[in-house]
Amino acid sequence: MKYIKIFAPATVANVSCGFDSMGFAVDTMGDEMTFTKTSTKGVKITQITGAKGLSLDPTKNAAGVVALAMLTKHNIDFGIEITMHKGFSPGSGLGSSAASSAGAAFGINELLNKPFTNLELTKFSMLGEKAACGTPIADNVAAAVYGGFVLIRSYEPLDIIKLPVPDELQLVAIHPQIEVKTKDAREVLPEKVPLKSAVTQWANVGGLVSGLYTNNYQLISNSLTDVIVEPARKHLIPHFDLVKSEAIKAGALGAGISGSGPTIFALCKGEETSKNVQSAIQNSYADKKIDFTLFSSKINTQGVRILESK
Ligand code: HSE
C-alpha cells in the first residue's frame, strides 16, 4: 500500500461521570486524512483544510507528532506525506486533536502493514494529545481508535476496555461557536474532591458501564450525572443549564459537557426522541445571539476507517 485515505471520527469524552476515563465515537462527524509514502524520509504535512491556525510543522501538529514517533519506532526507509481536512473545529470539545492523532496512528499503521495493536496506536495518539493540550489524555483518542464506547480502566499501565453500544442510542450535540481550550478548562478543575462526591461519581461510572452492557436505557439515564467536573466547568459554556434541562425535558436520557466543551451533548433513545431533543435545544439557543451548529448522530462503533487505498 502506497496511499491511504481515512475517516477519523469526532469523539465525546467524559460522558458526564467518566472524567478522563470514558468516551465514545461519533458517526457523522470527523476528519478526512491522506497518507502517501514518499522516497524522501521524514514527515511532511502538505495541506490542512477546514480549520484555521493549525501548524504544518510536524513537530507542532498533533498528527505530525504521532507520525514522527511511529516512524522513529519502526525505523523505516521511506517518508510520509500527510493531508488533512478537518470536519469540525479545534476547541469544540469534540476531540479535534484526538481525531488528527488517532487518524495519523491508524493511517500510518496501515502503510506499515499493521505492526501495532490498537493499544499501541492509542499510546502513540496520546503523544499528539500531549502536544495539543499538555496532557496525554486517552479518552478521546481511545474512542477514536477503538470506536464505540471505551473505558480507560487504567493509565499506568494503559488498559482500555471497549464497551458495547446499545442499538437505539443516538447523540444530539450543540456546538456554540466559542472556543474553550482544553488546557484552560483543566485549570478550573478542583484539586481535591469530597469523598461523598467521589462515591457518587464512581457509582455512576459503574452504572453507566452496566447500562451499556445490558441495554438498560433507564440505568444509562440515571448514571449520566457528573457532580465533580461539570459544576466546575459549566460557567465556561453560555446557557449550559438551560440547554441541559430543555434536552432532558424533551426526553433525552441525559446531557452534559462534551469533553472540555463548549459542545453540549445529549444521549437519546431512538430517532424520534433525538429529533425532539434537537428541536428543544435549537429553541433554547435560538434567541441567545451566539452562533451555533447542531447535529445528531449514531454512535460510531468502528473507530477510524479506511475510505480509499492504493
Ligand atoms: N477528558 C478531557 C477533559 C477531554 O475533559 O479535559 C479533553 O478533550
PDB file of C-alpha atoms and ligand atoms in Angstrom:
ATOM      1  CA  MET A   1       0.000   0.000   0.000  1.00  0.00           C
ATOM      2  CA  LYS A   2       1.375   3.390  -1.038  1.00  0.00           C
ATOM      3  CA  TYR A   3      -1.565   5.629  -0.254  1.00  0.00           C
ATOM      4  CA  ILE A   4      -4.458   5.597   2.158  1.00  0.00           C
ATOM      5  CA  LYS A   5      -7.359   7.930   2.850  1.00  0.00           C
ATOM      6  CA  ILE A   6      -9.135   7.561   6.178  1.00  0.00           C
ATOM      7  CA  PHE A   7     -12.014   8.998   8.205  1.00  0.00           C
ATOM      8  CA  ALA A   8     -11.175   9.794  11.839  1.00  0.00           C
ATOM      9  CA  PRO A   9     -14.272  10.349  13.988  1.00  0.00           C
ATOM     10  CA  ALA A  10     -15.055  13.153  16.379  1.00  0.00           C
ATOM     11  CA  THR A  11     -15.465  11.885  19.939  1.00  0.00           C
ATOM     12  CA  VAL A  12     -17.325  12.779  23.111  1.00  0.00           C
ATOM     13  CA  ALA A  13     -15.070  12.351  26.133  1.00  0.00           C
ATOM     14  CA  ASN A  14     -16.030  12.014  29.805  1.00  0.00           C
ATOM     15  CA  VAL A  15     -19.701  11.123  29.077  1.00  0.00           C
ATOM     16  CA  SER A  16     -20.713  13.048  32.230  1.00  0.00           C
ATOM     17  CA  CYS A  17     -19.466  10.830  35.081  1.00  0.00           C
ATOM     18  CA  GLY A  18     -16.314   9.376  33.466  1.00  0.00           C
ATOM     19  CA  PHE A  19     -13.857  12.278  33.514  1.00  0.00           C
ATOM     20  CA  ASP A  20     -10.700  11.259  31.616  1.00  0.00           C
ATOM     21  CA  SER A  21     -11.847   7.646  31.700  1.00  0.00           C
ATOM     22  CA  MET A  22     -14.786   7.293  29.291  1.00  0.00           C
ATOM     23  CA  GLY A  23     -15.554   8.352  25.742  1.00  0.00           C
ATOM     24  CA  PHE A  24     -17.422   7.403  22.600  1.00  0.00           C
ATOM     25  CA  ALA A  25     -17.019   7.986  18.872  1.00  0.00           C
ATOM     26  CA  VAL A  26     -19.391   9.982  16.667  1.00  0.00           C
ATOM     27  CA  ASP A  27     -20.601   8.522  13.395  1.00  0.00           C
ATOM     28  CA  THR A  28     -21.314  11.550  11.222  1.00  0.00           C
ATOM     29  CA  MET A  29     -18.580  13.992  12.115  1.00  0.00           C
ATOM     30  CA  GLY A  30     -14.840  13.709  11.725  1.00  0.00           C
ATOM     31  CA  ASP A  31     -11.736  14.452   9.702  1.00  0.00           C
ATOM     32  CA  GLU A  32     -10.501  13.047   6.415  1.00  0.00           C
ATOM     33  CA  MET A  33      -6.782  12.446   6.154  1.00  0.00           C
ATOM     34  CA  THR A  34      -4.487  11.046   3.476  1.00  0.00           C
ATOM     35  CA  PHE A  35      -1.102   9.400   3.919  1.00  0.00           C
ATOM     36  CA  THR A  36       1.246   8.849   0.984  1.00  0.00           C
ATOM     37  CA  LYS A  37       4.595   7.051   1.045  1.00  0.00           C
ATOM     38  CA  THR A  38       7.458   9.192  -0.296  1.00  0.00           C
ATOM     39  CA  SER A  39      11.038   8.331  -1.158  1.00  0.00           C
ATOM     40  CA  THR A  40      12.308  11.278   0.878  1.00  0.00           C
ATOM     41  CA  LYS A  41      12.449  10.251   4.533  1.00  0.00           C
ATOM     42  CA  GLY A  42      10.576  12.181   7.217  1.00  0.00           C
ATOM     43  CA  VAL A  43       7.083  13.533   7.720  1.00  0.00           C
ATOM     44  CA  LYS A  44       5.620  16.338   5.667  1.00  0.00           C
ATOM     45  CA  ILE A  45       2.189  17.885   6.220  1.00  0.00           C
ATOM     46  CA  THR A  46       1.356  19.422   2.865  1.00  0.00           C
ATOM     47  CA  GLN A  47      -2.201  20.675   3.372  1.00  0.00           C
ATOM     48  CA  ILE A  48      -4.711  21.372   6.134  1.00  0.00           C
ATOM     49  CA  THR A  49      -8.182  22.500   5.118  1.00  0.00           C
ATOM     50  CA  GLY A  50     -11.382  23.018   7.097  1.00  0.00           C
ATOM     51  CA  ALA A  51      -9.784  24.779  10.081  1.00  0.00           C
ATOM     52  CA  LYS A  52      -7.516  27.711  10.652  1.00  0.00           C
ATOM     53  CA  GLY A  53      -4.435  28.135  12.798  1.00  0.00           C
ATOM     54  CA  LEU A  54      -3.078  24.579  12.693  1.00  0.00           C
ATOM     55  CA  SER A  55       0.638  24.233  12.092  1.00  0.00           C
ATOM     56  CA  LEU A  56       2.074  22.426   9.077  1.00  0.00           C
ATOM     57  CA  ASP A  57       5.245  21.855  11.094  1.00  0.00           C
ATOM     58  CA  PRO A  58       5.094  18.152  12.046  1.00  0.00           C
ATOM     59  CA  THR A  59       6.763  18.813  15.392  1.00  0.00           C
ATOM     60  CA  LYS A  60       3.940  21.219  16.318  1.00  0.00           C
ATOM     61  CA  ASN A  61       0.965  19.382  14.864  1.00  0.00           C
ATOM     62  CA  ALA A  62      -0.741  16.513  16.741  1.00  0.00           C
ATOM     63  CA  ALA A  63      -0.808  14.269  13.651  1.00  0.00           C
ATOM     64  CA  GLY A  64       2.801  15.155  12.836  1.00  0.00           C
ATOM     65  CA  VAL A  65       3.991  14.348  16.349  1.00  0.00           C
ATOM     66  CA  VAL A  66       2.293  10.937  16.190  1.00  0.00           C
ATOM     67  CA  ALA A  67       3.706  10.244  12.711  1.00  0.00           C
ATOM     68  CA  LEU A  68       7.258  11.150  13.750  1.00  0.00           C
ATOM     69  CA  ALA A  69       7.054   8.912  16.826  1.00  0.00           C
ATOM     70  CA  MET A  70       5.784   5.952  14.777  1.00  0.00           C
ATOM     71  CA  LEU A  71       8.410   6.328  12.069  1.00  0.00           C
ATOM     72  CA  THR A  72      11.175   6.580  14.646  1.00  0.00           C
ATOM     73  CA  LYS A  73       9.932   3.477  16.444  1.00  0.00           C
ATOM     74  CA  HIS A  74       9.573   1.477  13.243  1.00  0.00           C
ATOM     75  CA  ASN A  75      12.773   2.729  11.631  1.00  0.00           C
ATOM     76  CA  ILE A  76      11.534   2.718   8.036  1.00  0.00           C
ATOM     77  CA  ASP A  77      13.321   3.777   4.881  1.00  0.00           C
ATOM     78  CA  PHE A  78      10.585   5.925   3.372  1.00  0.00           C
ATOM     79  CA  GLY A  79       8.823   9.137   4.290  1.00  0.00           C
ATOM     80  CA  ILE A  80       5.167  10.072   4.676  1.00  0.00           C
ATOM     81  CA  GLU A  81       3.202  12.975   3.276  1.00  0.00           C
ATOM     82  CA  ILE A  82       0.013  13.903   5.131  1.00  0.00           C
ATOM     83  CA  THR A  83      -3.008  15.990   4.148  1.00  0.00           C
ATOM     84  CA  MET A  84      -5.869  16.747   6.499  1.00  0.00           C
ATOM     85  CA  HIS A  85      -9.378  18.036   6.025  1.00  0.00           C
ATOM     86  CA  LYS A  86     -10.852  18.975   9.400  1.00  0.00           C
ATOM     87  CA  GLY A  87     -14.573  18.280   9.535  1.00  0.00           C
ATOM     88  CA  PHE A  88     -15.014  20.210  12.783  1.00  0.00           C
ATOM     89  CA  SER A  89     -13.136  22.911  14.620  1.00  0.00           C
ATOM     90  CA  PRO A  90     -10.387  22.684  17.196  1.00  0.00           C
ATOM     91  CA  GLY A  91     -11.526  23.836  20.647  1.00  0.00           C
ATOM     92  CA  SER A  92     -15.027  22.422  20.129  1.00  0.00           C
ATOM     93  CA  GLY A  93     -14.848  19.703  22.781  1.00  0.00           C
ATOM     94  CA  LEU A  94     -15.324  17.021  20.158  1.00  0.00           C
ATOM     95  CA  GLY A  95     -11.787  15.705  20.150  1.00  0.00           C
ATOM     96  CA  SER A  96     -10.280  17.606  17.229  1.00  0.00           C
ATOM     97  CA  SER A  97      -6.645  16.900  18.129  1.00  0.00           C
ATOM     98  CA  ALA A  98      -7.655  13.342  19.031  1.00  0.00           C
ATOM     99  CA  ALA A  99      -9.128  12.759  15.564  1.00  0.00           C
ATOM    100  CA  SER A 100      -5.911  14.024  13.955  1.00  0.00           C
ATOM    101  CA  SER A 101      -3.768  11.931  16.313  1.00  0.00           C
ATOM    102  CA  ALA A 102      -5.777   8.728  16.059  1.00  0.00           C
ATOM    103  CA  GLY A 103      -6.184   9.213  12.295  1.00  0.00           C
ATOM    104  CA  ALA A 104      -2.415   9.520  11.904  1.00  0.00           C
ATOM    105  CA  ALA A 105      -1.729   6.499  14.097  1.00  0.00           C
ATOM    106  CA  PHE A 106      -4.244   4.369  12.192  1.00  0.00           C
ATOM    107  CA  GLY A 107      -3.271   5.548   8.694  1.00  0.00           C
ATOM    108  CA  ILE A 108       0.447   5.102   9.215  1.00  0.00           C
ATOM    109  CA  ASN A 109      -0.065   1.697  10.829  1.00  0.00           C
ATOM    110  CA  GLU A 110      -1.835   0.605   7.649  1.00  0.00           C
ATOM    111  CA  LEU A 111       1.034   1.882   5.453  1.00  0.00           C
ATOM    112  CA  LEU A 112       3.477  -0.048   7.648  1.00  0.00           C
ATOM    113  CA  ASN A 113       1.415  -3.266   7.275  1.00  0.00           C
ATOM    114  CA  LYS A 114      -0.173  -3.038  10.695  1.00  0.00           C
ATOM    115  CA  PRO A 115       2.675  -3.773  13.100  1.00  0.00           C
ATOM    116  CA  PHE A 116       0.906  -2.027  16.019  1.00  0.00           C
ATOM    117  CA  THR A 117      -2.092  -3.078  18.137  1.00  0.00           C
ATOM    118  CA  ASN A 118      -4.974  -0.725  18.967  1.00  0.00           C
ATOM    119  CA  LEU A 119      -3.474  -0.258  22.428  1.00  0.00           C
ATOM    120  CA  GLU A 120      -0.161   0.817  20.890  1.00  0.00           C
ATOM    121  CA  LEU A 121      -1.967   3.095  18.438  1.00  0.00           C
ATOM    122  CA  THR A 122      -3.714   4.712  21.392  1.00  0.00           C
ATOM    123  CA  LYS A 123      -0.356   5.247  23.120  1.00  0.00           C
ATOM    124  CA  PHE A 124       1.059   6.928  20.000  1.00  0.00           C
ATOM    125  CA  SER A 125      -2.088   9.037  19.713  1.00  0.00           C
ATOM    126  CA  MET A 126      -1.691  10.190  23.310  1.00  0.00           C
ATOM    127  CA  LEU A 127       1.583  11.856  22.266  1.00  0.00           C
ATOM    128  CA  GLY A 128      -0.494  14.004  19.903  1.00  0.00           C
ATOM    129  CA  GLU A 129      -2.848  14.904  22.755  1.00  0.00           C
ATOM    130  CA  LYS A 130       0.120  15.863  24.909  1.00  0.00           C
ATOM    131  CA  ALA A 131       1.428  18.111  22.142  1.00  0.00           C
ATOM    132  CA  ALA A 132      -2.014  19.715  21.678  1.00  0.00           C
ATOM    133  CA  CYS A 133      -3.097  20.339  25.274  1.00  0.00           C
ATOM    134  CA  GLY A 134      -0.168  19.489  27.526  1.00  0.00           C
ATOM    135  CA  THR A 135      -1.639  16.279  28.966  1.00  0.00           C
ATOM    136  CA  PRO A 136      -1.574  12.809  27.360  1.00  0.00           C
ATOM    137  CA  ILE A 137      -5.302  12.149  27.856  1.00  0.00           C
ATOM    138  CA  ALA A 138      -6.593   8.858  26.447  1.00  0.00           C
ATOM    139  CA  ASP A 139     -10.394   9.171  26.481  1.00  0.00           C
ATOM    140  CA  ASN A 140     -10.866  10.892  23.095  1.00  0.00           C
ATOM    141  CA  VAL A 141      -8.075   9.064  21.281  1.00  0.00           C
ATOM    142  CA  ALA A 142      -9.084   5.625  22.552  1.00  0.00           C
ATOM    143  CA  ALA A 143     -12.695   6.233  21.474  1.00  0.00           C
ATOM    144  CA  ALA A 144     -11.453   7.277  18.011  1.00  0.00           C
ATOM    145  CA  VAL A 145      -9.128   4.269  17.664  1.00  0.00           C
ATOM    146  CA  TYR A 146     -11.453   1.575  19.067  1.00  0.00           C
ATOM    147  CA  GLY A 147     -14.847   3.065  18.139  1.00  0.00           C
ATOM    148  CA  GLY A 148     -17.959   2.720  20.272  1.00  0.00           C
ATOM    149  CA  PHE A 149     -17.728   3.455  23.982  1.00  0.00           C
ATOM    150  CA  VAL A 150     -14.440   2.956  25.773  1.00  0.00           C
ATOM    151  CA  LEU A 151     -13.384   2.828  29.385  1.00  0.00           C
ATOM    152  CA  ILE A 152      -9.820   3.785  30.278  1.00  0.00           C
ATOM    153  CA  ARG A 153      -9.600   1.337  33.178  1.00  0.00           C
ATOM    154  CA  SER A 154      -6.009   2.346  33.923  1.00  0.00           C
ATOM    155  CA  TYR A 155      -3.475   4.879  32.593  1.00  0.00           C
ATOM    156  CA  GLU A 156      -0.395   3.170  34.018  1.00  0.00           C
ATOM    157  CA  PRO A 157      -0.264   0.646  32.565  1.00  0.00           C
ATOM    158  CA  LEU A 158      -2.702   1.749  29.879  1.00  0.00           C
ATOM    159  CA  ASP A 159      -5.718  -0.570  29.902  1.00  0.00           C
ATOM    160  CA  ILE A 160      -8.646   0.117  27.593  1.00  0.00           C
ATOM    161  CA  ILE A 161     -11.936  -1.705  27.621  1.00  0.00           C
ATOM    162  CA  LYS A 162     -14.214  -1.449  24.619  1.00  0.00           C
ATOM    163  CA  LEU A 163     -17.819  -1.324  25.781  1.00  0.00           C
ATOM    164  CA  PRO A 164     -20.959  -2.313  23.868  1.00  0.00           C
ATOM    165  CA  VAL A 165     -23.217   0.269  22.218  1.00  0.00           C
ATOM    166  CA  PRO A 166     -26.984  -0.178  22.660  1.00  0.00           C
ATOM    167  CA  ASP A 167     -28.603  -0.121  19.208  1.00  0.00           C
ATOM    168  CA  GLU A 168     -31.027   2.737  19.704  1.00  0.00           C
ATOM    169  CA  LEU A 169     -28.587   5.138  21.326  1.00  0.00           C
ATOM    170  CA  GLN A 170     -28.322   8.477  19.493  1.00  0.00           C
ATOM    171  CA  LEU A 171     -26.281  11.589  20.071  1.00  0.00           C
ATOM    172  CA  VAL A 172     -27.547  15.144  19.768  1.00  0.00           C
ATOM    173  CA  ALA A 173     -24.939  17.872  20.179  1.00  0.00           C
ATOM    174  CA  ILE A 174     -24.860  21.641  20.059  1.00  0.00           C
ATOM    175  CA  HIS A 175     -21.618  23.455  19.400  1.00  0.00           C
ATOM    176  CA  PRO A 176     -21.852  27.115  20.405  1.00  0.00           C
ATOM    177  CA  GLN A 177     -19.326  28.946  18.227  1.00  0.00           C
ATOM    178  CA  ILE A 178     -16.974  29.931  21.003  1.00  0.00           C
ATOM    179  CA  GLU A 179     -13.659  28.282  21.726  1.00  0.00           C
ATOM    180  CA  VAL A 180     -12.766  26.633  25.027  1.00  0.00           C
ATOM    181  CA  LYS A 181      -9.178  25.409  25.205  1.00  0.00           C
ATOM    182  CA  THR A 182      -8.790  22.080  26.977  1.00  0.00           C
ATOM    183  CA  LYS A 183      -5.790  23.463  28.836  1.00  0.00           C
ATOM    184  CA  ASP A 184      -7.922  26.318  30.248  1.00  0.00           C
ATOM    185  CA  ALA A 185     -10.829  24.014  31.041  1.00  0.00           C
ATOM    186  CA  ARG A 186      -8.481  21.780  33.029  1.00  0.00           C
ATOM    187  CA  GLU A 187      -7.211  24.706  35.043  1.00  0.00           C
ATOM    188  CA  VAL A 188     -10.647  25.329  36.584  1.00  0.00           C
ATOM    189  CA  LEU A 189     -10.891  21.790  37.973  1.00  0.00           C
ATOM    190  CA  PRO A 190     -10.773  21.188  41.717  1.00  0.00           C
ATOM    191  CA  GLU A 191      -7.585  19.632  43.055  1.00  0.00           C
ATOM    192  CA  LYS A 192      -9.421  17.874  45.842  1.00  0.00           C
ATOM    193  CA  VAL A 193     -12.776  16.140  45.716  1.00  0.00           C
ATOM    194  CA  PRO A 194     -15.005  15.418  48.723  1.00  0.00           C
ATOM    195  CA  LEU A 195     -15.307  11.692  49.348  1.00  0.00           C
ATOM    196  CA  LYS A 196     -19.106  11.917  49.049  1.00  0.00           C
ATOM    197  CA  SER A 197     -18.787  13.321  45.508  1.00  0.00           C
ATOM    198  CA  ALA A 198     -16.210  10.696  44.575  1.00  0.00           C
ATOM    199  CA  VAL A 199     -18.573   7.956  45.761  1.00  0.00           C
ATOM    200  CA  THR A 200     -21.409   9.389  43.652  1.00  0.00           C
ATOM    201  CA  GLN A 201     -19.121   9.663  40.641  1.00  0.00           C
ATOM    202  CA  TRP A 202     -17.636   6.180  40.645  1.00  0.00           C
ATOM    203  CA  ALA A 203     -21.023   4.632  41.396  1.00  0.00           C
ATOM    204  CA  ASN A 204     -22.389   6.375  38.284  1.00  0.00           C
ATOM    205  CA  VAL A 205     -19.476   5.151  36.143  1.00  0.00           C
ATOM    206  CA  GLY A 206     -20.334   1.628  37.289  1.00  0.00           C
ATOM    207  CA  GLY A 207     -23.998   2.268  36.491  1.00  0.00           C
ATOM    208  CA  LEU A 208     -23.238   3.634  33.032  1.00  0.00           C
ATOM    209  CA  VAL A 209     -20.983   0.698  32.138  1.00  0.00           C
ATOM    210  CA  SER A 210     -23.572  -1.741  33.398  1.00  0.00           C
ATOM    211  CA  GLY A 211     -26.347   0.065  31.475  1.00  0.00           C
ATOM    212  CA  LEU A 212     -24.336  -0.173  28.240  1.00  0.00           C
ATOM    213  CA  TYR A 213     -23.791  -3.907  28.706  1.00  0.00           C
ATOM    214  CA  THR A 214     -27.422  -4.646  29.499  1.00  0.00           C
ATOM    215  CA  ASN A 215     -29.132  -2.197  27.070  1.00  0.00           C
ATOM    216  CA  ASN A 216     -30.731  -0.642  30.129  1.00  0.00           C
ATOM    217  CA  TYR A 217     -31.593   2.877  28.943  1.00  0.00           C
ATOM    218  CA  GLN A 218     -33.103   3.848  32.287  1.00  0.00           C
ATOM    219  CA  LEU A 219     -29.887   2.898  34.068  1.00  0.00           C
ATOM    220  CA  ILE A 220     -27.855   4.810  31.461  1.00  0.00           C
ATOM    221  CA  SER A 221     -30.088   7.807  32.085  1.00  0.00           C
ATOM    222  CA  ASN A 222     -29.774   7.570  35.879  1.00  0.00           C
ATOM    223  CA  SER A 223     -25.994   7.347  35.579  1.00  0.00           C
ATOM    224  CA  LEU A 224     -25.399  10.339  33.273  1.00  0.00           C
ATOM    225  CA  THR A 225     -24.572  12.569  36.228  1.00  0.00           C
ATOM    226  CA  ASP A 226     -21.389  14.476  36.933  1.00  0.00           C
ATOM    227  CA  VAL A 227     -21.059  16.049  40.383  1.00  0.00           C
ATOM    228  CA  ILE A 228     -17.372  16.939  40.062  1.00  0.00           C
ATOM    229  CA  VAL A 229     -16.295  18.315  36.681  1.00  0.00           C
ATOM    230  CA  GLU A 230     -19.492  19.747  35.225  1.00  0.00           C
ATOM    231  CA  PRO A 231     -20.157  22.079  38.198  1.00  0.00           C
ATOM    232  CA  ALA A 232     -16.597  23.423  37.882  1.00  0.00           C
ATOM    233  CA  ARG A 233     -16.728  23.959  34.125  1.00  0.00           C
ATOM    234  CA  LYS A 234     -20.268  24.841  33.182  1.00  0.00           C
ATOM    235  CA  HIS A 235     -19.744  28.602  33.639  1.00  0.00           C
ATOM    236  CA  LEU A 236     -17.435  28.412  30.582  1.00  0.00           C
ATOM    237  CA  ILE A 237     -20.429  27.476  28.406  1.00  0.00           C
ATOM    238  CA  PRO A 238     -23.166  30.084  27.952  1.00  0.00           C
ATOM    239  CA  HIS A 239     -26.664  28.788  28.859  1.00  0.00           C
ATOM    240  CA  PHE A 240     -25.424  25.299  29.709  1.00  0.00           C
ATOM    241  CA  ASP A 241     -28.082  24.666  32.392  1.00  0.00           C
ATOM    242  CA  LEU A 242     -30.903  25.768  30.095  1.00  0.00           C
ATOM    243  CA  VAL A 243     -29.779  23.526  27.219  1.00  0.00           C
ATOM    244  CA  LYS A 244     -29.359  20.573  29.544  1.00  0.00           C
ATOM    245  CA  SER A 245     -32.734  20.953  31.206  1.00  0.00           C
ATOM    246  CA  GLU A 246     -34.559  21.509  27.895  1.00  0.00           C
ATOM    247  CA  ALA A 247     -32.889  18.423  26.398  1.00  0.00           C
ATOM    248  CA  ILE A 248     -33.922  16.286  29.344  1.00  0.00           C
ATOM    249  CA  LYS A 249     -37.441  17.755  29.328  1.00  0.00           C
ATOM    250  CA  ALA A 250     -37.702  16.739  25.645  1.00  0.00           C
ATOM    251  CA  GLY A 251     -36.817  13.157  26.512  1.00  0.00           C
ATOM    252  CA  ALA A 252     -33.007  12.927  26.470  1.00  0.00           C
ATOM    253  CA  LEU A 253     -31.541  10.241  28.709  1.00  0.00           C
ATOM    254  CA  GLY A 254     -29.065  12.814  29.944  1.00  0.00           C
ATOM    255  CA  ALA A 255     -26.889  15.692  28.811  1.00  0.00           C
ATOM    256  CA  GLY A 256     -23.529  17.106  29.730  1.00  0.00           C
ATOM    257  CA  ILE A 257     -20.355  18.801  28.557  1.00  0.00           C
ATOM    258  CA  SER A 258     -18.663  17.038  25.652  1.00  0.00           C
ATOM    259  CA  GLY A 259     -15.030  16.668  26.700  1.00  0.00           C
ATOM    260  CA  SER A 260     -13.832  20.051  27.875  1.00  0.00           C
ATOM    261  CA  GLY A 261     -16.599  21.929  25.990  1.00  0.00           C
ATOM    262  CA  PRO A 262     -18.120  24.103  24.717  1.00  0.00           C
ATOM    263  CA  THR A 263     -20.112  21.419  22.864  1.00  0.00           C
ATOM    264  CA  ILE A 264     -23.006  20.104  24.938  1.00  0.00           C
ATOM    265  CA  PHE A 265     -24.053  16.526  24.218  1.00  0.00           C
ATOM    266  CA  ALA A 266     -27.313  14.726  24.895  1.00  0.00           C
ATOM    267  CA  LEU A 267     -27.860  10.975  24.594  1.00  0.00           C
ATOM    268  CA  CYS A 268     -31.275   9.802  23.456  1.00  0.00           C
ATOM    269  CA  LYS A 269     -33.093   6.523  22.890  1.00  0.00           C
ATOM    270  CA  GLY A 270     -34.333   6.312  19.299  1.00  0.00           C
ATOM    271  CA  GLU A 271     -34.647   8.663  16.380  1.00  0.00           C
ATOM    272  CA  GLU A 272     -37.946  10.250  17.322  1.00  0.00           C
ATOM    273  CA  THR A 273     -36.717  11.376  20.729  1.00  0.00           C
ATOM    274  CA  SER A 274     -33.496  12.517  19.153  1.00  0.00           C
ATOM    275  CA  LYS A 275     -35.472  14.799  16.789  1.00  0.00           C
ATOM    276  CA  ASN A 276     -37.493  16.223  19.679  1.00  0.00           C
ATOM    277  CA  VAL A 277     -34.339  16.874  21.655  1.00  0.00           C
ATOM    278  CA  GLN A 278     -32.737  18.546  18.667  1.00  0.00           C
ATOM    279  CA  SER A 279     -35.677  20.966  18.315  1.00  0.00           C
ATOM    280  CA  ALA A 280     -35.747  21.662  22.048  1.00  0.00           C
ATOM    281  CA  ILE A 281     -32.042  22.505  22.071  1.00  0.00           C
ATOM    282  CA  GLN A 282     -32.392  24.624  18.945  1.00  0.00           C
ATOM    283  CA  ASN A 283     -35.253  26.592  20.515  1.00  0.00           C
ATOM    284  CA  SER A 284     -33.345  27.102  23.732  1.00  0.00           C
ATOM    285  CA  TYR A 285     -30.422  28.711  21.868  1.00  0.00           C
ATOM    286  CA  ALA A 286     -32.298  30.471  19.071  1.00  0.00           C
ATOM    287  CA  ASP A 287     -32.508  33.888  20.757  1.00  0.00           C
ATOM    288  CA  LYS A 288     -29.160  33.848  22.513  1.00  0.00           C
ATOM    289  CA  LYS A 289     -27.176  35.789  19.900  1.00  0.00           C
ATOM    290  CA  ILE A 290     -24.456  33.154  19.840  1.00  0.00           C
ATOM    291  CA  ASP A 291     -23.937  31.268  16.595  1.00  0.00           C
ATOM    292  CA  PHE A 292     -24.142  27.521  16.951  1.00  0.00           C
ATOM    293  CA  THR A 293     -24.206  24.320  14.986  1.00  0.00           C
ATOM    294  CA  LEU A 294     -26.440  21.450  15.962  1.00  0.00           C
ATOM    295  CA  PHE A 295     -26.197  17.861  14.820  1.00  0.00           C
ATOM    296  CA  SER A 296     -27.360  14.370  15.624  1.00  0.00           C
ATOM    297  CA  SER A 297     -25.559  11.123  15.002  1.00  0.00           C
ATOM    298  CA  LYS A 298     -25.480   7.457  15.726  1.00  0.00           C
ATOM    299  CA  ILE A 299     -22.586   6.196  17.792  1.00  0.00           C
ATOM    300  CA  ASN A 300     -19.660   5.133  15.605  1.00  0.00           C
ATOM    301  CA  THR A 301     -18.813   1.555  16.548  1.00  0.00           C
ATOM    302  CA  GLN A 302     -15.851   1.073  14.214  1.00  0.00           C
ATOM    303  CA  GLY A 303     -13.461   3.917  15.033  1.00  0.00           C
ATOM    304  CA  VAL A 304     -11.125   5.252  12.341  1.00  0.00           C
ATOM    305  CA  ARG A 305     -11.978   3.689   8.980  1.00  0.00           C
ATOM    306  CA  ILE A 306     -10.439   3.393   5.532  1.00  0.00           C
ATOM    307  CA  LEU A 307     -12.089   5.403   2.753  1.00  0.00           C
ATOM    308  CA  GLU A 308      -9.676   4.545  -0.050  1.00  0.00           C
ATOM    309  CA  SER A 309      -6.291   2.877  -0.524  1.00  0.00           C
ATOM    310  CA  LYS A 310      -3.871   2.154  -3.376  1.00  0.00           C
TER     311      LYS A 310
HETATM  312  N1  HSE B   1     -11.153  14.319  29.452  1.00  0.00           N
HETATM  313  C1  HSE B   1     -10.617  15.506  28.886  1.00  0.00           C
HETATM  314  C2  HSE B   1     -11.108  16.723  29.642  1.00  0.00           C
HETATM  315  C3  HSE B   1     -11.024  15.589  27.462  1.00  0.00           C
HETATM  316  O1  HSE B   1     -12.306  16.764  29.946  1.00  0.00           O
HETATM  317  O2  HSE B   1     -10.311  17.601  29.947  1.00  0.00           O
HETATM  318  C4  HSE B   1     -10.432  16.766  26.776  1.00  0.00           C
HETATM  319  O3  HSE B   1     -10.565  16.694  25.430  1.00  0.00           O
END
